[in-house]
CSV table of C-alpha atoms in Angstrom, one decimal:
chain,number,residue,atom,x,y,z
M,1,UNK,CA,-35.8,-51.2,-26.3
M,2,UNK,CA,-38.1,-49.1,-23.6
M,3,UNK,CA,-36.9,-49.5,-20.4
M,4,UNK,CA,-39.7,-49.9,-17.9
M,5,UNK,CA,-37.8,-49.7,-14.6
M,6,UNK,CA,-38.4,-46.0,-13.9
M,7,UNK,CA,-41.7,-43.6,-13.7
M,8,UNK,CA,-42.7,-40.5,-13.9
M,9,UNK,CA,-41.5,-40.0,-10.3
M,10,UNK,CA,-38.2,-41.3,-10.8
M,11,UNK,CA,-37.4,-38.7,-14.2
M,12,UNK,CA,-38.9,-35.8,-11.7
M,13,UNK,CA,-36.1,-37.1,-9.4
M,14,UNK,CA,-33.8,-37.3,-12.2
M,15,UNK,CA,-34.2,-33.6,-13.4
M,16,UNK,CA,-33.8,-32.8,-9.9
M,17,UNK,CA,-30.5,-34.2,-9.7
M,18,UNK,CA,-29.2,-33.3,-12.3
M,19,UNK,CA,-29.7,-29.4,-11.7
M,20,UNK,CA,-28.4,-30.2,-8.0
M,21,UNK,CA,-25.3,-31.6,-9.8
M,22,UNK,CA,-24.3,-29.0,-12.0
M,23,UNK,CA,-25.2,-26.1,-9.6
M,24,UNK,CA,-23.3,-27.7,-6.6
M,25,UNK,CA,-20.8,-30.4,-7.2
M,26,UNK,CA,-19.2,-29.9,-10.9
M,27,UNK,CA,-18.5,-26.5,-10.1
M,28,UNK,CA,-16.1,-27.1,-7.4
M,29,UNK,CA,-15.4,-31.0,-7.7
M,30,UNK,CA,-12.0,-30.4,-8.7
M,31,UNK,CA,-11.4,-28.9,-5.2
M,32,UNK,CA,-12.8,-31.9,-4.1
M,33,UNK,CA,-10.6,-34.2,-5.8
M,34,UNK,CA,-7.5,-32.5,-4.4
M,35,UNK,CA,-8.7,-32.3,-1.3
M,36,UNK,CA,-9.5,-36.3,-1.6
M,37,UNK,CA,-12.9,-36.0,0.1
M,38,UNK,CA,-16.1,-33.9,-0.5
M,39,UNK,CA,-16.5,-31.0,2.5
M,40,UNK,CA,-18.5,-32.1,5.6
M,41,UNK,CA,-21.7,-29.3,5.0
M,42,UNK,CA,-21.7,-31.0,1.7
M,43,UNK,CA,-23.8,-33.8,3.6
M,44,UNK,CA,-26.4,-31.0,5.1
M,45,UNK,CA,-27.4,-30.1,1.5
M,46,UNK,CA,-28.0,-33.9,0.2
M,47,UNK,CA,-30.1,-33.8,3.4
M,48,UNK,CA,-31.9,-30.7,2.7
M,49,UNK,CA,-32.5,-32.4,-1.1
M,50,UNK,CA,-34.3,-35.2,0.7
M,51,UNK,CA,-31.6,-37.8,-0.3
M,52,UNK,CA,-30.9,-39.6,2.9
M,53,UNK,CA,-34.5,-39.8,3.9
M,54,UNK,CA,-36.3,-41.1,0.9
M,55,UNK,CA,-36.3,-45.4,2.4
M,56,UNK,CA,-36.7,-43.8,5.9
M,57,UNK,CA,-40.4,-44.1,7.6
M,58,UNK,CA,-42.5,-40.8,7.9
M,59,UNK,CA,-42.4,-40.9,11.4
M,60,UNK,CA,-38.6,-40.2,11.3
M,61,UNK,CA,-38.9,-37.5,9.1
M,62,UNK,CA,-38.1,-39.3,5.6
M,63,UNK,CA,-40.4,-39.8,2.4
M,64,UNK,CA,-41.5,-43.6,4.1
M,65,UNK,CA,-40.7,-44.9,0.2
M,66,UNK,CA,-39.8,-49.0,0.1
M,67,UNK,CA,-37.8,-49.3,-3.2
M,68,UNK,CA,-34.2,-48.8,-4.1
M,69,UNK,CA,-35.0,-47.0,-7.9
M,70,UNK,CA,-34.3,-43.2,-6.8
M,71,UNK,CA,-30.6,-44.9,-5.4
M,72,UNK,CA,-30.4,-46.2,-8.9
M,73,UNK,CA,-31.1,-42.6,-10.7
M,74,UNK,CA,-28.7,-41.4,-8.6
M,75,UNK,CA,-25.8,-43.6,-9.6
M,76,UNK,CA,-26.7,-43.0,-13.2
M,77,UNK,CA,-26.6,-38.9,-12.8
M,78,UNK,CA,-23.5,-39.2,-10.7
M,79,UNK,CA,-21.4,-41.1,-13.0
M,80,UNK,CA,-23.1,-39.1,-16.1
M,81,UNK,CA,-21.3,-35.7,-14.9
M,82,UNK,CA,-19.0,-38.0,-13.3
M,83,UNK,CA,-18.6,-36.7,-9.9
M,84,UNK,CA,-19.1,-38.6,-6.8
M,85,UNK,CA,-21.1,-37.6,-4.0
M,86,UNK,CA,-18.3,-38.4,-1.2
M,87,UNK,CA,-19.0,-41.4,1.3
M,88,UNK,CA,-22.7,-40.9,1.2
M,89,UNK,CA,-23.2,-43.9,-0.1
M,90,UNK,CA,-22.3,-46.1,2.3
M,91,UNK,CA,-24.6,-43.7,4.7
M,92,UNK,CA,-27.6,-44.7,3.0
M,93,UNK,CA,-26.9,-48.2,1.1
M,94,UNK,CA,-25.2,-50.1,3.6
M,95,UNK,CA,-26.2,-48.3,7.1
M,96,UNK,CA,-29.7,-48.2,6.7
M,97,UNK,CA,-30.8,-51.1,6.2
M,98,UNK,CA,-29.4,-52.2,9.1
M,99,UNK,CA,-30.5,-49.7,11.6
M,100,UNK,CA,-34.2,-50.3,9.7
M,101,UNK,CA,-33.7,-54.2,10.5
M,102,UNK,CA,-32.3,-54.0,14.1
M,103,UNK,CA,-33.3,-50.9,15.5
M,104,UNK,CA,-35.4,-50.8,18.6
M,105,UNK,CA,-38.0,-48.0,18.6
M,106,UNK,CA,-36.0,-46.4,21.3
M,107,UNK,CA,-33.2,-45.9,18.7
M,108,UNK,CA,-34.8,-45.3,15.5
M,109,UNK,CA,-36.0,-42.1,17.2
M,110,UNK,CA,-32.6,-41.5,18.2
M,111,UNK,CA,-30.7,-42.6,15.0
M,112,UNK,CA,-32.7,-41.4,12.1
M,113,UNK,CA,-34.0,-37.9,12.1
M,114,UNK,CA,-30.3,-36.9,12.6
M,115,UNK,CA,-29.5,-39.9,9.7
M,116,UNK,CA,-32.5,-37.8,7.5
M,117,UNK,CA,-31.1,-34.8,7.6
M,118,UNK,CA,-27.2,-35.5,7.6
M,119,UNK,CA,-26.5,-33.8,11.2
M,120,UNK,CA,-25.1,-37.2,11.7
M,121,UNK,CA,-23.2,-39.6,9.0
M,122,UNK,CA,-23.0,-42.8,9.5
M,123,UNK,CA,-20.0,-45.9,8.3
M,124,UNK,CA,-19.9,-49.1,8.8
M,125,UNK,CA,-16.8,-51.2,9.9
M,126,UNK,CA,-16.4,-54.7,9.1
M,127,UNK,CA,-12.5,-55.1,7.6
M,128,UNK,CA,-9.7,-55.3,9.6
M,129,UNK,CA,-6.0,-55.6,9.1
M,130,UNK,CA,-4.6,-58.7,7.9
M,131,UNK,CA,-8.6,-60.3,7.7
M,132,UNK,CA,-9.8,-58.9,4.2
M,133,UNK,CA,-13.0,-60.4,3.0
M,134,UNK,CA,-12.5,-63.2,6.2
M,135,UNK,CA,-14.6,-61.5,8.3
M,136,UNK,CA,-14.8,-64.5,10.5
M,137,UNK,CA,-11.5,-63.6,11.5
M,138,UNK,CA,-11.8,-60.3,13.0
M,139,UNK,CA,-9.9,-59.5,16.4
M,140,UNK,CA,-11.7,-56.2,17.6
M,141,UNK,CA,-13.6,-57.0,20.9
M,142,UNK,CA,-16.0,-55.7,22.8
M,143,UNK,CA,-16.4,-56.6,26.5
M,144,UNK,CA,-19.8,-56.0,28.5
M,145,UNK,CA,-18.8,-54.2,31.7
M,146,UNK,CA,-19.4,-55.6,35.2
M,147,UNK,CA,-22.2,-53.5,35.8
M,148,UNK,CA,-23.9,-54.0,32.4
M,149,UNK,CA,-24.2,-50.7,31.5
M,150,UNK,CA,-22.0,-50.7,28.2
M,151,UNK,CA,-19.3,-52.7,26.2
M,152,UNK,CA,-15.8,-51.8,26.6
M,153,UNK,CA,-14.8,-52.2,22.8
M,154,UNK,CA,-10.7,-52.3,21.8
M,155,UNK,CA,-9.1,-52.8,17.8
M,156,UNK,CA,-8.6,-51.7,14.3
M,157,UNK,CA,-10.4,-51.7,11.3
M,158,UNK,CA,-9.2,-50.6,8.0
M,159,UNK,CA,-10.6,-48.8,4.0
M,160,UNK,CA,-13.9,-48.1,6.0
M,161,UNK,CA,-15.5,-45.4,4.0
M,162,UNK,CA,-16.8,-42.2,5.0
M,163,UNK,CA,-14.8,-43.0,8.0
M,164,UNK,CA,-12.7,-39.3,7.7
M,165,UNK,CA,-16.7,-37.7,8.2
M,166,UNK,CA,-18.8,-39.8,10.4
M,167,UNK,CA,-20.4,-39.1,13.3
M,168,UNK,CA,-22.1,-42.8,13.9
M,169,UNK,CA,-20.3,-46.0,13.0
M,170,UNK,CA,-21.6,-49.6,12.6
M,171,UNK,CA,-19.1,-51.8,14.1
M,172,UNK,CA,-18.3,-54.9,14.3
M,173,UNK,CA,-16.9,-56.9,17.1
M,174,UNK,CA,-16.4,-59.9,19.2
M,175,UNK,CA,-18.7,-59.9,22.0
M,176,UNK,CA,-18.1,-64.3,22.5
M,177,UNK,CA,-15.2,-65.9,21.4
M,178,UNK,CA,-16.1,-68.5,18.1
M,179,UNK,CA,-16.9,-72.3,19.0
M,180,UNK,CA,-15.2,-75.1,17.3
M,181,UNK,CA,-18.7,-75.9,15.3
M,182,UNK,CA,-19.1,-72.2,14.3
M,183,UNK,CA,-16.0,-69.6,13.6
M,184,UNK,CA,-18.8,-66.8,12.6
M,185,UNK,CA,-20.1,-66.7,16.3
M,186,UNK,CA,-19.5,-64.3,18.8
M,187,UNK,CA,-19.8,-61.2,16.1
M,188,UNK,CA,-22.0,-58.4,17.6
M,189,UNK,CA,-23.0,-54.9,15.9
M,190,UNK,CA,-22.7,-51.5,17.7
M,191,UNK,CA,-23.9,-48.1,16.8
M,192,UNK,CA,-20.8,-45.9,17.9
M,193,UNK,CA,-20.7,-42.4,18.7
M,194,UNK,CA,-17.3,-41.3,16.8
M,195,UNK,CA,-17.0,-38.8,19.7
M,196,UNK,CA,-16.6,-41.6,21.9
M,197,UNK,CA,-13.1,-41.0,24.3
M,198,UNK,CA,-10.8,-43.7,23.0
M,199,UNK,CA,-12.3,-43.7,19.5
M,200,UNK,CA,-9.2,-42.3,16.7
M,201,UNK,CA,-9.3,-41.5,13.0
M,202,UNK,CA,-5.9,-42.7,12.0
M,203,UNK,CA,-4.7,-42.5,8.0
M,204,UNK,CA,-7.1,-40.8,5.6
M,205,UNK,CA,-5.9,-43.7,3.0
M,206,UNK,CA,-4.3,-42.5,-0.5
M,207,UNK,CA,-6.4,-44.7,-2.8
M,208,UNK,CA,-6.3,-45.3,-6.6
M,209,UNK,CA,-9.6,-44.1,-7.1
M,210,UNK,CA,-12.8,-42.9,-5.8
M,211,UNK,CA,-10.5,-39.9,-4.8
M,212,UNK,CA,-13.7,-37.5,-3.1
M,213,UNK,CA,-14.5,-40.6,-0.8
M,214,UNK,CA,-13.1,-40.6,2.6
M,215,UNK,CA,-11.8,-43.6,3.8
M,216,UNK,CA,-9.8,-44.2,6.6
M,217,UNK,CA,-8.5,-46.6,9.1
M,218,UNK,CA,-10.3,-46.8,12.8
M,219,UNK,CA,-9.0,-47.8,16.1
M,220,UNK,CA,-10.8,-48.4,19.9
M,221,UNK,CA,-8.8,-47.9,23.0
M,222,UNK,CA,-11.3,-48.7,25.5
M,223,UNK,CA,-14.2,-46.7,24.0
M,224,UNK,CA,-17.4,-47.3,26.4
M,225,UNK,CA,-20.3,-48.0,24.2
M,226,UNK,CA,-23.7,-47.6,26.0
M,227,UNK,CA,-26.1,-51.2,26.1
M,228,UNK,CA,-28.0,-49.2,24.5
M,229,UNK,CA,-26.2,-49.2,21.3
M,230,UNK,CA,-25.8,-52.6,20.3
M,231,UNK,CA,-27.8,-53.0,16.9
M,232,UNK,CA,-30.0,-56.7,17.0
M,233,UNK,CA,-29.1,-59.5,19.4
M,234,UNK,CA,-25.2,-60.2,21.1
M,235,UNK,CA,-23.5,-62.6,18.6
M,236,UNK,CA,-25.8,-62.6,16.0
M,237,UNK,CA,-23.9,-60.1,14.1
M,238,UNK,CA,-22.4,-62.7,11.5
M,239,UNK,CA,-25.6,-63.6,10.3
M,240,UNK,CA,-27.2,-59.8,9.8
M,241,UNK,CA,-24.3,-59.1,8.2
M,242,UNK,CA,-25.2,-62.0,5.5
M,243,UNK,CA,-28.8,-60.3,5.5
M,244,UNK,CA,-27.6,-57.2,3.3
M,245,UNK,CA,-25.3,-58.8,1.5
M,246,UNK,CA,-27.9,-58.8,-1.9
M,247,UNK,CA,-28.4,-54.9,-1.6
M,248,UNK,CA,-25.3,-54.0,-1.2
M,249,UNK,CA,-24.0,-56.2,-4.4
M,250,UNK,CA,-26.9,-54.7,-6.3
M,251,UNK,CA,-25.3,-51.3,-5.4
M,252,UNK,CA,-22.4,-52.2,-7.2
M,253,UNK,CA,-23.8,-54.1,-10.1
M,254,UNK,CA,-26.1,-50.7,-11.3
M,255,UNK,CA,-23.4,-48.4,-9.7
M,256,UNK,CA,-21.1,-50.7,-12.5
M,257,UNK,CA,-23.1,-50.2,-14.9
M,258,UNK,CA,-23.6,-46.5,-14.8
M,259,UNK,CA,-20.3,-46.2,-15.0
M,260,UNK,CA,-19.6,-48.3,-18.5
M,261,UNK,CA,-22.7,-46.2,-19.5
M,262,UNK,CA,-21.3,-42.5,-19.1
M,263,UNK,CA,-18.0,-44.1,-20.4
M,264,UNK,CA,-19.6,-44.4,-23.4
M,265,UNK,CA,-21.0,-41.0,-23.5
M,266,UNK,CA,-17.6,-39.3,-23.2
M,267,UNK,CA,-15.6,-41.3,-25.4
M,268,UNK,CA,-18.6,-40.4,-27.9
M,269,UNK,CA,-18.3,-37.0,-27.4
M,270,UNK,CA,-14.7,-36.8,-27.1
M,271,UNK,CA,-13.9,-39.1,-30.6
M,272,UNK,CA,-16.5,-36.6,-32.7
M,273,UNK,CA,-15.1,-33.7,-31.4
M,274,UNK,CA,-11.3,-35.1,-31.6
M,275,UNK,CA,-9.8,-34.5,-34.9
M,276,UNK,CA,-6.9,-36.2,-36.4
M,277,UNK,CA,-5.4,-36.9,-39.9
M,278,UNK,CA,-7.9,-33.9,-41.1
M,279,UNK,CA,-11.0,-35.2,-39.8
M,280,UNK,CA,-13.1,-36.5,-36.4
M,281,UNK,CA,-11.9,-39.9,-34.7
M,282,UNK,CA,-15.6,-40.9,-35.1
M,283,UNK,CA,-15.2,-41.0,-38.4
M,284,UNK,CA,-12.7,-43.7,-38.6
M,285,UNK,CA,-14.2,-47.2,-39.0
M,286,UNK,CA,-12.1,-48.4,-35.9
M,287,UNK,CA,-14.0,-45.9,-33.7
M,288,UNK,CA,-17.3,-46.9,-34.8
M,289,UNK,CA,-16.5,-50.5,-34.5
M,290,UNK,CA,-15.4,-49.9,-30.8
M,291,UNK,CA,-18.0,-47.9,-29.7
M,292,UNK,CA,-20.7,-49.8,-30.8
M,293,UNK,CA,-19.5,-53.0,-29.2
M,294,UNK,CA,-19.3,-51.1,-25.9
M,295,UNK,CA,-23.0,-50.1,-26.5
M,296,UNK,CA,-24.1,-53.5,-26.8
M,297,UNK,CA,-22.6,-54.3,-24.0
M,298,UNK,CA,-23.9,-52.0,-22.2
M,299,UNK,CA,-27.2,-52.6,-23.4
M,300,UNK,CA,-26.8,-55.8,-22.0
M,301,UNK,CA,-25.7,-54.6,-18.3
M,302,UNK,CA,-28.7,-52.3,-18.0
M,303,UNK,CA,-30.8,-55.2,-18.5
M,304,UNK,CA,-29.2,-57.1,-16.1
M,305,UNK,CA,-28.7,-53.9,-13.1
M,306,UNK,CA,-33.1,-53.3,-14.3
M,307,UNK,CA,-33.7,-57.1,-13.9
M,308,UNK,CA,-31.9,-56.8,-10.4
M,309,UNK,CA,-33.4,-53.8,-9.2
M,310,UNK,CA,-37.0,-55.4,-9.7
M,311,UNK,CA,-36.1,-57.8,-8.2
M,312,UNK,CA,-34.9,-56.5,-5.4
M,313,UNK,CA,-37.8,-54.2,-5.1
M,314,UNK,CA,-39.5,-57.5,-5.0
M,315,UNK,CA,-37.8,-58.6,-2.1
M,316,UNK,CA,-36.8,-61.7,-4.6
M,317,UNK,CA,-33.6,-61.2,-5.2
M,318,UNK,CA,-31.5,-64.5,-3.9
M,319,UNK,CA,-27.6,-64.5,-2.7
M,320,UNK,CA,-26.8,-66.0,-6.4
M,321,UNK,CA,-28.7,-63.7,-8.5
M,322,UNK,CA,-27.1,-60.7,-6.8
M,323,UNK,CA,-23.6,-62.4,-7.4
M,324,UNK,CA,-24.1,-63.0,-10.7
M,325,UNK,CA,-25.4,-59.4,-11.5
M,326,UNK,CA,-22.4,-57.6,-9.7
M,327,UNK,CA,-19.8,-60.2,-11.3
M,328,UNK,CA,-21.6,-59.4,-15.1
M,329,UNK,CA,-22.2,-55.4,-14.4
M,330,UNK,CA,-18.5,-55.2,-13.0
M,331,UNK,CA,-16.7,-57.4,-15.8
M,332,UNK,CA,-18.6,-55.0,-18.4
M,333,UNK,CA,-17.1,-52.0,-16.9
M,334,UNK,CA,-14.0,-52.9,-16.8
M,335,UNK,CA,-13.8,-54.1,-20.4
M,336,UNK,CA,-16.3,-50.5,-21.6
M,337,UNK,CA,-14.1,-48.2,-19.5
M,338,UNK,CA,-10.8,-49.7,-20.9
M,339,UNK,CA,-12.0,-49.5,-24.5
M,340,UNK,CA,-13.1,-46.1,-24.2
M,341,UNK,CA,-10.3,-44.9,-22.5
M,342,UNK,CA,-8.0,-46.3,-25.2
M,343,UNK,CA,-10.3,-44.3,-27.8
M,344,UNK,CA,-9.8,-40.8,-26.1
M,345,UNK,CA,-5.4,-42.1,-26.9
M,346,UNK,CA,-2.8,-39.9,-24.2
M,347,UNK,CA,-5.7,-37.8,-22.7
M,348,UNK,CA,-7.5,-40.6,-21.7
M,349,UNK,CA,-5.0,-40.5,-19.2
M,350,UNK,CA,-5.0,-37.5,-17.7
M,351,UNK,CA,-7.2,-37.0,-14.8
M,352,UNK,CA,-8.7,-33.9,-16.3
M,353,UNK,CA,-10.6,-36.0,-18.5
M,354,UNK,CA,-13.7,-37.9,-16.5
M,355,UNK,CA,-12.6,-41.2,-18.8
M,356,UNK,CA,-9.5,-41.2,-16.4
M,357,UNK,CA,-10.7,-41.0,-13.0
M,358,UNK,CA,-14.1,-43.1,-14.1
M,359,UNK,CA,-11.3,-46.2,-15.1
M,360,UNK,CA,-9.5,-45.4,-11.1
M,361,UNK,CA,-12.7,-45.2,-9.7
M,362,UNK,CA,-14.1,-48.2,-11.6
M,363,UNK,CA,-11.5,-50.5,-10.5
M,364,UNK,CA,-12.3,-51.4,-6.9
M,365,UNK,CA,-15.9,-52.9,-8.0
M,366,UNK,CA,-14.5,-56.0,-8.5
M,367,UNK,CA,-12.8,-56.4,-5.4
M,368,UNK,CA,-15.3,-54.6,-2.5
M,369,UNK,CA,-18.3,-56.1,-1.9
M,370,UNK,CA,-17.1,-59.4,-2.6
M,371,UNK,CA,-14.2,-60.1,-5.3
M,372,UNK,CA,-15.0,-61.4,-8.7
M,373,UNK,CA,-14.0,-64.9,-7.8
M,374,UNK,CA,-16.0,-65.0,-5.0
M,375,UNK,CA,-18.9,-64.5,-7.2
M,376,UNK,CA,-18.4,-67.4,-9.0
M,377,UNK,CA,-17.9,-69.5,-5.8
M,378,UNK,CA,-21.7,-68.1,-4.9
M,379,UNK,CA,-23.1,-69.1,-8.3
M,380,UNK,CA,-21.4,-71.9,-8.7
M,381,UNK,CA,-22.6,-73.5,-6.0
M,382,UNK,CA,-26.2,-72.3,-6.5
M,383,UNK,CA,-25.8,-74.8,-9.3
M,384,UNK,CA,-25.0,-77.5,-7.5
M,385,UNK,CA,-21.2,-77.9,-8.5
């Protein structure tokens, strides 16, 4: 079957890409991988490559482009060479659209030529220790001063990616304390300078996977953040919050897929040039068997991630729909990665092999974002159960 998602501007993209990849990142991603986070000028030249401005308006010095398709190319190439591209993806997927929905005029001139060409980086910062996905729940504060000139902001948040890099960080925190009616008001949103006095980097965390993405946990000791920073309305922030939700589960649906995709690839390439008992793996009935399933499947995932994106696109794609497409994309995944993994036998687990570090890095879609079962909670009650 012909996809029809992409164009002839999105393969140009593509071909682009790719070069960039094998020129810059597969070269020294090893180094990377160590190190467990990509280099900070690594950011200037994905902003030099037009990556972080290709959503943003002319005026700010992006490409002024309303669709999410070149995002989706990129998560194809990525997991293709399987590399990672560090914590950029939270910089455009999940920041942007939120300083492009709450941003004053005043601070889109401020925020996004620097966001376009990487001079700053920018997190967000939701979870916080002992809350997880209850983001009702969150303790950090942030206090507007007697004169009115900023918010005195104190707490901790925790696995906020791209947090080791930053330079800007979305954060949330309680500007009113919740009413008995509503335990999601009271959340406000605050673009905060990471220079800020009071503002600490504390544990770069050891994760299983996605090794080249910084994470890190946060903390505010009575870091002053200008009025001037506060993203949208005061205690509002619950609901914006909600607003992204269906991007940011499309991200992981196609990122998902791409992923069970390039397994595929590898564990193709690795069983026909494998030989054991005096011939190729491929040529054992087992390993056709196998592989083909997990091409089917993934035949089925891209059309589910291409449905989404178009929709999406669309501006039609509903709370449930997203759900649904990150809880199919993600369950694939994990059952395409395991399988091929298992073909590839004792190197399969060893993290020179992409197939290892795809099945670490693989692992966490079912949980960020929103966990597998709280999927099902969303569709299911989007059928009336």
């Amino acid at each position: 079957m012909r996809r029809t998602v992409f164009n002839e501007d999105h393969e140009a993209f593509r071909e682009t890409i790719r070069a960039f990849i094998e020129a810059e990142v597969v070269p020294v991603y090893d180094e990377w991988f160590a190190a467990g986070q990509a280099p900070r000028d690594f950011y200037y030249k994905l902003g030099e490559l037009g990556i972080f401005g290709i959503n943003v308006p002319e005026e700010f010095g992006g490409a002024g482009l309303e669709t999410h398709k070149f995002e989706a190319v990129l998560y194809e190439e990525t997991a293709r060479a399987g590399v990672q591209f560090g914590g950029s993806g939270v910089h455009v997927l999940l920041a942007l659209p939120y300083i492009k929905m709450l941003a004053t005029d005043e601070q889109k001139k401020r925020y996004l030529p620097k966001f376009v060409s990487g001079e700053e980086m920018w997190a967000i910062a939701m979870t916080e220790p002992g809350t997880g996905s209850d983001l009702a729940g969150m303790k950090s504060t942030a206090k507007l001063s007697e004169d009115g000139t900023h918010y005195v902001l104190n707490g901790a948040k925790t696995f906020i990616t791209g947090g080791v890099h930053a330079d800007r960080v979305i954060v949330c925190a309680r500007t009113s304390a919740p009413t008995a009616e509503d335990r999601r008001h009271g959340i406000s949103l605050f673009a905060v300078d990471t220079k800020s006095e009071g503002y600490s980097v504390g544990r770069k965390l050891d994760k299983l996977g996605l090794k080249t993405s910084d994470t890190a946990e946060l903390a505010f000791v009575d870091v002053k953040v200008p009025v001037e920073d506060l993203l949208g309305e005061e205690n509002k922030g619950f609901y914006y919050l909600g607003h992204n939700l269906a991007s940011e589960r499309w991200g992981i649906a196609f990122g998902a897929y791409a992923q069970a995709k390039a397994a595929v690839r590898f564990a193709k390439q690795y069983v026909q040039e494998r030989t054991v008992f005096g011939k190729p793996v491929a040529h054992f009935q087992n390993t056709k068997f196998e592989l083909a399933a997990c091409q089917a499947e993934v035949d089925a995932a891209e059309a589910v991630a291409d449905r989404a994106t178009e929709a999406l696109d669309a501006g039609e794609l509903t709370p449930a729909e997203a759900a649904s497409a990150k809880l199919f994309c993600t369950e694939v995944a994990h059952r395409v990665i395991d399988r091929c993994l298992q073909l590839h036998g004792g190197y399969g687990y060893m993290n020179e092999y992409p197939i290892a570090r795809l099945y670490a890095d693989n692992r966490v879609n079912r949980i960020y974002g929103g966990t597998s079962e709280i999927m099902k909670t969303i569709i299911a009650k989007d059928m009336g159960l």
